[in-house]
Coordinates of C-alpha atoms in Angstrom, one line a residue:
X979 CA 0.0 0.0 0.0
X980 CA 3.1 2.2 -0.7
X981 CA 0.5 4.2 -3.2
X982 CA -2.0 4.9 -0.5
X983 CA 0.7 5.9 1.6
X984 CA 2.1 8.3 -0.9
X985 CA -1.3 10.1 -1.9
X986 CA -2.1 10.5 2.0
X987 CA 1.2 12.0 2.4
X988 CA 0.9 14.2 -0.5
X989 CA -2.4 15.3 0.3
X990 CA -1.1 16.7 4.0
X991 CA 1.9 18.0 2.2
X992 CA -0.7 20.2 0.3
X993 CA -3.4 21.0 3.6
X994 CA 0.5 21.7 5.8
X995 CA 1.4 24.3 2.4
X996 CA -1.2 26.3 3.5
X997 CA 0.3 26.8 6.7
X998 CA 3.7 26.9 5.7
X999 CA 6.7 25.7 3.2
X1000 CA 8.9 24.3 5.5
X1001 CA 6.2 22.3 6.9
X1002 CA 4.9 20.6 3.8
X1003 CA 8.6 19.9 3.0
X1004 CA 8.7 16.9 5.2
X1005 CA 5.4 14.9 4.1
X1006 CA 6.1 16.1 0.3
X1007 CA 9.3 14.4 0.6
X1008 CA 8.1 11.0 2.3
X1009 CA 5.4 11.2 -0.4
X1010 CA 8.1 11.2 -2.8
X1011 CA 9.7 8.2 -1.2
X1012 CA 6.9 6.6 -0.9
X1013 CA 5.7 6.4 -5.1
X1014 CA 9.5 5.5 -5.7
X1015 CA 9.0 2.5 -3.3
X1016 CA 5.9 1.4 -5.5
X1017 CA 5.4 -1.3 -8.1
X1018 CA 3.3 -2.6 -10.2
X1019 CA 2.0 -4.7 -7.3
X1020 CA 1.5 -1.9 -5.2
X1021 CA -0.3 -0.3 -8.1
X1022 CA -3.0 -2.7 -8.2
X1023 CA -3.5 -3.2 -4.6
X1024 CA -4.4 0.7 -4.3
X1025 CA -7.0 -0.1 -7.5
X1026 CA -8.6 -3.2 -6.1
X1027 CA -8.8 -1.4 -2.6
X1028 CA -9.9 1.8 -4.4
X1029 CA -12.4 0.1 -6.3
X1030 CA -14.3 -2.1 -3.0
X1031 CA -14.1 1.7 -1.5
X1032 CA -16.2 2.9 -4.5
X1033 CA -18.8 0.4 -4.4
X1034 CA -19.3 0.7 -1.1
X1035 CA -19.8 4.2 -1.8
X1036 CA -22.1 3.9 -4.2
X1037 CA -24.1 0.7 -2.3
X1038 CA -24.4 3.3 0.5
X1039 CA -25.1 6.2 -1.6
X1040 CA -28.5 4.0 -3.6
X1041 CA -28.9 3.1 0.4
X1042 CA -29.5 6.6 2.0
X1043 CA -31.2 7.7 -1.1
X1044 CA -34.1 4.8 -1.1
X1045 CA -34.0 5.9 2.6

């Protein structure tokens, strides 16, 4: 889950920005480490886990709306 890893880190370097350059240094460079780590395997671990995420999503979303 190297990918998940590397888009959650990313996505703090971007809120900490906000704050502050030096802060979002840190998690923009683990973010960085992080997508080099990732292969191929990674890659479609993050998909399949993105995907079950979606349709649960979307099961919950025809859920509250029948609601």
């Amino acid at each position: 889950m190297w990918l998940l890893l590397a888009i959650g880190c990313m996505v703090l370097a971007l809120k900490a920005f906000s704050f502050s350059f030096t802060l979002a240094l840190l998690p923009a460079a683990i973010g960085c480490w992080c997508f080099s780590k990732s292969d191929r395997d990674s890659l479609e671990n993050f998909m399949a886990f993105a995907f079950i995420i979606g349709l649960i999503g979307f099961a919950l979303n025809i859920l509250i709306s029948i609601w």
